[in-house]
Amino acid sequence: MDREVARGHVLDAAEELFYGKGIQAVGMDDIRSLSGVSLKRLYQLFATKDRLVEAYLERRDLGWRRRLAEHVETCDDPEGRIIAVFDWLELWFGEPGFRGCAWINSYGELGATSPTVATQARRHKQAFGRYLETLTDGAHLPRDLAGHLLLLAEGAMVTAGILGAPGTAAQARAAARLLLESARRTRPPAPAG
Amino acid sequence: MDREVARGHVLDAAEELFYGKGIQAVGMDDIRSLSGVSLKRLYQLFATKDRLVEAYLERRDLGWRRRLAEHVETCDDPEGRIIAVFDWLELWFGEPGFRGCAWINSYGELGATSPTVATQARRHKQAFGRYLETLTDGAHLPRDLAGHLLLLAEGAMVTAGILGAPGTAAQARAAARLLLESARRTRPPAPAG
DNA sequence: TGACTGAGAGAACCAGCGTTCTCTACGTTA
DNA sequence: TAACGTAGAGAACGCTGGTTCTCTCAGTCA
């Protein structure tokens, strides 16, 4: 089996298990069973469990942000794009197996003891925050708004994860609309021409 | 040593260690060392680690909500009380050893495998949400606002915990003010008399 | 005084798990 | 065909940690 193919299988298994059950609840043996990659090979690909966790979080970060961006880019209106973030959250929350934000969960589990996990969580949230800033910049709205939207989105992820309330994303979107209107009122769009 | 005194010492140790390092990173032996209560006594007080975790989360829930309510009640103005929630978050975030929300962290760590922890986290968040509803009811503002404020507060806890950004609570408070104004505009206070 | 109860200290037991090692078998090349 | 390198299966190792057991001792009551 090709090295890259094996790597992909291992990361697929890691993502399913780590996200679904938590990192410490999953043993390297479980990864082996689900991926079909032998322990020996597994340790050739990832020297320690910590490295596997890091690779899992890195790959998921790229995928998560790509999926979000792809959805947002289906919308042409700069302000609509901001709202589209919350539409995408709603889609995500509704996916089978949704269990909250992988980075929030990992950070809660290992943030205090694993610098690797703490760093990955911080990077992911910073990247998401910067992405929201590109959206508010694109709509000529103040960056304060991006900060507020970040809080709403994070709160929605947590609340949807713990409470599983079905209307959480819609609630966040409604709040986002109100904040967007407030921001538009204080800083109207650049004059045409 | 009196039973209740020993129980208090154990829970003090549990709270310090579980909150600071995560639940799975702390062994019963660590609890014994810090509390000064022997393992035998410890297991007489809490039959299993799971029961100790439950008692820790229950006691912390009562203390956390009491401290919040005490701060909020220093303010007489119904709308000011709503803002006071975010003032209190700012105080909390600034405390030494702050490491995010104990329930969000516990849920991330054990929510998928421990019904005890999942239940405690859900209960705590529901109680906090209901408390916010009493505040919006008291200010004659719609309950939608309470839901939005919950998302902001949860998002602030997560963001302050992971990013440690010092301005997070102030940002959440600013967003809360905007949402409160929006809500007041659509549903003005009940007519006097 | 002498059996009994309860407490503390710490060893012991047992299971889980990260990591490594052994054994076997198969494909490749001279 | 025969030596060799590599891979897989799974046992083994060592450590951690939840839980229980043992031993000792102080205090109590007949």
PDB file of C-alpha atoms in Angstrom, chain B:
ATOM      1  CA  MET B   1     -11.657  14.990  61.049  1.00  0.00           C
ATOM      2  CA  ASP B   2     -15.334  15.682  60.587  1.00  0.00           C
ATOM      3  CA  ARG B   3     -16.960  14.067  57.573  1.00  0.00           C
ATOM      4  CA  GLU B   4     -18.218  17.328  56.121  1.00  0.00           C
ATOM      5  CA  VAL B   5     -14.891  19.032  56.644  1.00  0.00           C
ATOM      6  CA  ALA B   6     -13.084  16.217  54.852  1.00  0.00           C
ATOM      7  CA  ARG B   7     -15.641  16.392  52.047  1.00  0.00           C
ATOM      8  CA  GLY B   8     -14.964  20.085  51.677  1.00  0.00           C
ATOM      9  CA  HIS B   9     -11.219  19.565  51.519  1.00  0.00           C
ATOM     10  CA  VAL B  10     -11.612  16.879  48.880  1.00  0.00           C
ATOM     11  CA  LEU B  11     -13.867  19.055  46.748  1.00  0.00           C
ATOM     12  CA  ASP B  12     -11.496  22.008  47.108  1.00  0.00           C
ATOM     13  CA  ALA B  13      -8.645  19.863  45.850  1.00  0.00           C
ATOM     14  CA  ALA B  14     -10.773  18.375  43.093  1.00  0.00           C
ATOM     15  CA  GLU B  15     -11.846  21.779  41.874  1.00  0.00           C
ATOM     16  CA  GLU B  16      -8.326  23.162  41.803  1.00  0.00           C
ATOM     17  CA  LEU B  17      -6.872  20.150  40.013  1.00  0.00           C
ATOM     18  CA  PHE B  18      -9.712  19.170  37.677  1.00  0.00           C
ATOM     19  CA  TYR B  19     -10.246  22.733  36.541  1.00  0.00           C
ATOM     20  CA  GLY B  20      -6.550  23.498  36.225  1.00  0.00           C
ATOM     21  CA  LYS B  21      -5.326  20.360  34.496  1.00  0.00           C
ATOM     22  CA  GLY B  22      -8.348  18.551  33.160  1.00  0.00           C
ATOM     23  CA  ILE B  23     -10.156  15.630  34.697  1.00  0.00           C
ATOM     24  CA  GLN B  24      -8.286  12.760  33.117  1.00  0.00           C
ATOM     25  CA  ALA B  25      -4.913  14.303  33.860  1.00  0.00           C
ATOM     26  CA  VAL B  26      -5.614  14.163  37.596  1.00  0.00           C
ATOM     27  CA  GLY B  27      -5.414  10.921  39.536  1.00  0.00           C
ATOM     28  CA  MET B  28      -7.170  10.046  42.767  1.00  0.00           C
ATOM     29  CA  ASP B  29      -3.733  10.027  44.327  1.00  0.00           C
ATOM     30  CA  ASP B  30      -3.270  13.671  43.371  1.00  0.00           C
ATOM     31  CA  ILE B  31      -6.564  14.477  45.065  1.00  0.00           C
ATOM     32  CA  ARG B  32      -5.379  12.665  48.161  1.00  0.00           C
ATOM     33  CA  SER B  33      -2.052  14.489  48.228  1.00  0.00           C
ATOM     34  CA  LEU B  34      -3.587  17.930  47.882  1.00  0.00           C
ATOM     35  CA  SER B  35      -6.566  17.384  50.173  1.00  0.00           C
ATOM     36  CA  GLY B  36      -4.737  15.471  52.883  1.00  0.00           C
ATOM     37  CA  VAL B  37      -7.615  12.978  52.981  1.00  0.00           C
ATOM     38  CA  SER B  38      -6.562   9.341  52.792  1.00  0.00           C
ATOM     39  CA  LEU B  39      -7.611   7.173  49.855  1.00  0.00           C
ATOM     40  CA  LYS B  40      -9.771   5.044  52.115  1.00  0.00           C
ATOM     41  CA  ARG B  41     -11.693   8.025  53.427  1.00  0.00           C
ATOM     42  CA  LEU B  42     -11.864   9.486  49.947  1.00  0.00           C
ATOM     43  CA  TYR B  43     -13.612   6.392  48.630  1.00  0.00           C
ATOM     44  CA  GLN B  44     -15.961   6.431  51.600  1.00  0.00           C
ATOM     45  CA  LEU B  45     -16.973   9.961  50.651  1.00  0.00           C
ATOM     46  CA  PHE B  46     -17.118   9.377  46.876  1.00  0.00           C
ATOM     47  CA  ALA B  47     -17.550   5.800  45.751  1.00  0.00           C
ATOM     48  CA  THR B  48     -15.882   6.365  42.373  1.00  0.00           C
ATOM     49  CA  LYS B  49     -13.976   9.053  40.542  1.00  0.00           C
ATOM     50  CA  ASP B  50     -17.056   9.618  38.443  1.00  0.00           C
ATOM     51  CA  ARG B  51     -19.048  10.530  41.543  1.00  0.00           C
ATOM     52  CA  LEU B  52     -16.325  12.912  42.647  1.00  0.00           C
ATOM     53  CA  VAL B  53     -16.368  14.574  39.245  1.00  0.00           C
ATOM     54  CA  GLU B  54     -20.125  14.922  39.470  1.00  0.00           C
ATOM     55  CA  ALA B  55     -19.910  16.487  42.932  1.00  0.00           C
ATOM     56  CA  TYR B  56     -17.191  18.841  41.735  1.00  0.00           C
ATOM     57  CA  LEU B  57     -19.284  20.063  38.816  1.00  0.00           C
ATOM     58  CA  GLU B  58     -22.408  20.389  40.949  1.00  0.00           C
ATOM     59  CA  ARG B  59     -20.718  22.415  43.650  1.00  0.00           C
ATOM     60  CA  ARG B  60     -18.955  24.615  41.129  1.00  0.00           C
ATOM     61  CA  ASP B  61     -22.222  25.225  39.324  1.00  0.00           C
ATOM     62  CA  LEU B  62     -23.844  26.514  42.495  1.00  0.00           C
ATOM     63  CA  GLY B  63     -20.864  28.717  43.335  1.00  0.00           C
ATOM     64  CA  TRP B  64     -20.472  30.072  39.827  1.00  0.00           C
ATOM     65  CA  ARG B  65     -24.104  31.047  39.486  1.00  0.00           C
ATOM     66  CA  ARG B  66     -24.223  32.498  42.976  1.00  0.00           C
ATOM     67  CA  ARG B  67     -21.196  34.693  42.317  1.00  0.00           C
ATOM     68  CA  LEU B  68     -22.668  35.870  39.027  1.00  0.00           C
ATOM     69  CA  ALA B  69     -26.041  36.645  40.593  1.00  0.00           C
ATOM     70  CA  GLU B  70     -24.460  38.483  43.505  1.00  0.00           C
ATOM     71  CA  HIS B  71     -22.604  40.733  41.109  1.00  0.00           C
ATOM     72  CA  VAL B  72     -25.602  41.337  38.892  1.00  0.00           C
ATOM     73  CA  GLU B  73     -27.766  42.212  41.880  1.00  0.00           C
ATOM     74  CA  THR B  74     -25.516  45.101  42.822  1.00  0.00           C
ATOM     75  CA  CYS B  75     -27.157  46.869  39.887  1.00  0.00           C
ATOM     76  CA  ASP B  76     -30.732  48.135  40.174  1.00  0.00           C
ATOM     77  CA  ASP B  77     -31.447  49.042  36.573  1.00  0.00           C
ATOM     78  CA  PRO B  78     -32.977  46.059  34.721  1.00  0.00           C
ATOM     79  CA  GLU B  79     -31.044  46.786  31.543  1.00  0.00           C
ATOM     80  CA  GLY B  80     -27.903  47.522  33.503  1.00  0.00           C
ATOM     81  CA  ARG B  81     -28.185  44.072  35.021  1.00  0.00           C
ATOM     82  CA  ILE B  82     -27.936  42.547  31.597  1.00  0.00           C
ATOM     83  CA  ILE B  83     -24.733  44.441  30.923  1.00  0.00           C
ATOM     84  CA  ALA B  84     -23.472  43.551  34.397  1.00  0.00           C
ATOM     85  CA  VAL B  85     -23.333  39.904  33.323  1.00  0.00           C
ATOM     86  CA  PHE B  86     -20.546  40.849  30.925  1.00  0.00           C
ATOM     87  CA  ASP B  87     -18.825  42.986  33.543  1.00  0.00           C
ATOM     88  CA  TRP B  88     -18.712  39.910  35.705  1.00  0.00           C
ATOM     89  CA  LEU B  89     -17.332  37.811  32.871  1.00  0.00           C
ATOM     90  CA  GLU B  90     -14.543  40.349  32.568  1.00  0.00           C
ATOM     91  CA  LEU B  91     -13.737  40.012  36.261  1.00  0.00           C
ATOM     92  CA  TRP B  92     -13.819  36.229  35.994  1.00  0.00           C
ATOM     93  CA  PHE B  93     -11.613  36.095  32.893  1.00  0.00           C
ATOM     94  CA  GLY B  94      -9.051  38.209  34.716  1.00  0.00           C
ATOM     95  CA  GLU B  95      -8.764  35.924  37.709  1.00  0.00           C
ATOM     96  CA  PRO B  96      -5.431  34.125  38.050  1.00  0.00           C
ATOM     97  CA  GLY B  97      -5.658  30.570  36.821  1.00  0.00           C
ATOM     98  CA  PHE B  98      -8.611  31.289  34.534  1.00  0.00           C
ATOM     99  CA  ARG B  99      -8.700  28.537  31.945  1.00  0.00           C
ATOM    100  CA  GLY B 100     -12.047  28.841  30.249  1.00  0.00           C
ATOM    101  CA  CYS B 101     -15.388  27.414  31.262  1.00  0.00           C
ATOM    102  CA  ALA B 102     -15.206  24.283  33.410  1.00  0.00           C
ATOM    103  CA  TRP B 103     -18.274  22.759  31.755  1.00  0.00           C
ATOM    104  CA  ILE B 104     -17.210  23.455  28.197  1.00  0.00           C
ATOM    105  CA  ASN B 105     -13.825  21.955  28.999  1.00  0.00           C
ATOM    106  CA  SER B 106     -15.277  18.940  30.780  1.00  0.00           C
ATOM    107  CA  TYR B 107     -17.736  18.378  27.987  1.00  0.00           C
ATOM    108  CA  GLY B 108     -14.955  18.508  25.424  1.00  0.00           C
ATOM    109  CA  GLU B 109     -12.996  16.035  27.454  1.00  0.00           C
ATOM    110  CA  LEU B 110     -15.642  13.536  28.513  1.00  0.00           C
ATOM    111  CA  GLY B 111     -18.952  14.550  26.983  1.00  0.00           C
ATOM    112  CA  ALA B 112     -18.825  11.732  24.469  1.00  0.00           C
ATOM    113  CA  THR B 113     -18.028   8.976  26.959  1.00  0.00           C
ATOM    114  CA  SER B 114     -19.394  10.068  30.331  1.00  0.00           C
ATOM    115  CA  PRO B 115     -23.142  10.588  30.703  1.00  0.00           C
ATOM    116  CA  THR B 116     -22.463  12.163  34.081  1.00  0.00           C
ATOM    117  CA  VAL B 117     -20.333  14.925  32.617  1.00  0.00           C
ATOM    118  CA  ALA B 118     -22.607  15.437  29.626  1.00  0.00           C
ATOM    119  CA  THR B 119     -25.603  15.848  31.926  1.00  0.00           C
ATOM    120  CA  GLN B 120     -23.831  18.265  34.237  1.00  0.00           C
ATOM    121  CA  ALA B 121     -22.698  20.420  31.331  1.00  0.00           C
ATOM    122  CA  ARG B 122     -26.171  20.498  29.833  1.00  0.00           C
ATOM    123  CA  ARG B 123     -27.773  21.378  33.139  1.00  0.00           C
ATOM    124  CA  HIS B 124     -25.330  24.161  33.818  1.00  0.00           C
ATOM    125  CA  LYS B 125     -25.804  25.747  30.415  1.00  0.00           C
ATOM    126  CA  GLN B 126     -29.569  25.447  30.661  1.00  0.00           C
ATOM    127  CA  ALA B 127     -29.512  27.099  34.078  1.00  0.00           C
ATOM    128  CA  PHE B 128     -27.361  29.926  32.761  1.00  0.00           C
ATOM    129  CA  GLY B 129     -29.706  30.359  29.803  1.00  0.00           C
ATOM    130  CA  ARG B 130     -32.736  30.480  32.105  1.00  0.00           C
ATOM    131  CA  TYR B 131     -30.985  33.050  34.262  1.00  0.00           C
ATOM    132  CA  LEU B 132     -30.439  35.273  31.235  1.00  0.00           C
ATOM    133  CA  GLU B 133     -34.145  34.911  30.454  1.00  0.00           C
ATOM    134  CA  THR B 134     -35.066  36.154  33.917  1.00  0.00           C
ATOM    135  CA  LEU B 135     -32.921  39.209  33.211  1.00  0.00           C
ATOM    136  CA  THR B 136     -34.512  39.942  29.838  1.00  0.00           C
ATOM    137  CA  ASP B 137     -37.965  39.305  31.315  1.00  0.00           C
ATOM    138  CA  GLY B 138     -37.125  41.737  34.094  1.00  0.00           C
ATOM    139  CA  ALA B 139     -36.236  44.388  31.528  1.00  0.00           C
ATOM    140  CA  HIS B 140     -39.366  43.629  29.475  1.00  0.00           C
ATOM    141  CA  LEU B 141     -37.244  42.622  26.540  1.00  0.00           C
ATOM    142  CA  PRO B 142     -37.885  39.656  24.251  1.00  0.00           C
ATOM    143  CA  ARG B 143     -36.494  36.253  25.111  1.00  0.00           C
ATOM    144  CA  ASP B 144     -34.758  36.113  21.761  1.00  0.00           C
ATOM    145  CA  LEU B 145     -32.355  38.583  23.285  1.00  0.00           C
ATOM    146  CA  ALA B 146     -31.542  36.133  26.067  1.00  0.00           C
ATOM    147  CA  GLY B 147     -30.665  33.495  23.487  1.00  0.00           C
ATOM    148  CA  HIS B 148     -28.389  35.918  21.658  1.00  0.00           C
ATOM    149  CA  LEU B 149     -26.704  36.954  24.889  1.00  0.00           C
ATOM    150  CA  LEU B 150     -26.120  33.309  25.762  1.00  0.00           C
ATOM    151  CA  LEU B 151     -24.275  32.799  22.490  1.00  0.00           C
ATOM    152  CA  LEU B 152     -22.166  35.908  23.099  1.00  0.00           C
ATOM    153  CA  ALA B 153     -21.289  34.848  26.623  1.00  0.00           C
ATOM    154  CA  GLU B 154     -20.413  31.297  25.607  1.00  0.00           C
ATOM    155  CA  GLY B 155     -18.341  32.581  22.738  1.00  0.00           C
ATOM    156  CA  ALA B 156     -16.523  34.934  25.063  1.00  0.00           C
ATOM    157  CA  MET B 157     -15.724  32.121  27.488  1.00  0.00           C
ATOM    158  CA  VAL B 158     -14.323  29.950  24.721  1.00  0.00           C
ATOM    159  CA  THR B 159     -12.359  32.732  23.097  1.00  0.00           C
ATOM    160  CA  ALA B 160     -10.942  34.017  26.376  1.00  0.00           C
ATOM    161  CA  GLY B 161     -10.019  30.471  27.347  1.00  0.00           C
ATOM    162  CA  ILE B 162      -8.261  29.526  24.111  1.00  0.00           C
ATOM    163  CA  LEU B 163      -6.924  32.840  22.848  1.00  0.00           C
ATOM    164  CA  GLY B 164      -6.561  34.545  26.216  1.00  0.00           C
ATOM    165  CA  ALA B 165      -7.193  37.849  24.472  1.00  0.00           C
ATOM    166  CA  PRO B 166      -7.608  40.471  27.194  1.00  0.00           C
ATOM    167  CA  GLY B 167     -10.322  42.482  25.457  1.00  0.00           C
ATOM    168  CA  THR B 168     -12.678  39.577  24.864  1.00  0.00           C
ATOM    169  CA  ALA B 169     -15.175  40.369  27.612  1.00  0.00           C
ATOM    170  CA  ALA B 170     -15.299  44.050  26.649  1.00  0.00           C
ATOM    171  CA  GLN B 171     -15.943  43.015  23.059  1.00  0.00           C
ATOM    172  CA  ALA B 172     -18.781  40.761  24.161  1.00  0.00           C
ATOM    173  CA  ARG B 173     -20.214  43.555  26.284  1.00  0.00           C
ATOM    174  CA  ALA B 174     -20.120  45.955  23.342  1.00  0.00           C
ATOM    175  CA  ALA B 175     -21.958  43.445  21.177  1.00  0.00           C
ATOM    176  CA  ALA B 176     -24.450  42.859  23.985  1.00  0.00           C
ATOM    177  CA  ARG B 177     -25.139  46.588  24.175  1.00  0.00           C
ATOM    178  CA  LEU B 178     -25.858  46.707  20.455  1.00  0.00           C
ATOM    179  CA  LEU B 179     -28.207  43.738  20.651  1.00  0.00           C
ATOM    180  CA  LEU B 180     -29.925  45.222  23.671  1.00  0.00           C
ATOM    181  CA  GLU B 181     -30.494  48.462  21.801  1.00  0.00           C
ATOM    182  CA  SER B 182     -31.889  46.581  18.829  1.00  0.00           C
ATOM    183  CA  ALA B 183     -34.234  44.700  21.094  1.00  0.00           C
ATOM    184  CA  ARG B 184     -35.358  47.854  22.871  1.00  0.00           C
ATOM    185  CA  ARG B 185     -36.073  49.488  19.541  1.00  0.00           C
ATOM    186  CA  THR B 186     -38.352  46.688  18.335  1.00  0.00           C
ATOM    187  CA  ARG B 187     -40.122  46.234  21.670  1.00  0.00           C
ATOM    188  CA  PRO B 188     -40.108  49.420  23.731  1.00  0.00           C
ATOM    189  CA  PRO B 189     -40.577  49.266  27.517  1.00  0.00           C
ATOM    190  CA  ALA B 190     -44.136  48.725  28.762  1.00  0.00           C
ATOM    191  CA  PRO B 191     -46.029  52.019  28.969  1.00  0.00           C
ATOM    192  CA  ALA B 192     -45.759  53.655  32.373  1.00  0.00           C
ATOM    193  CA  GLY B 193     -48.996  53.193  34.278  1.00  0.00           C
TER     194      GLY B 193
END
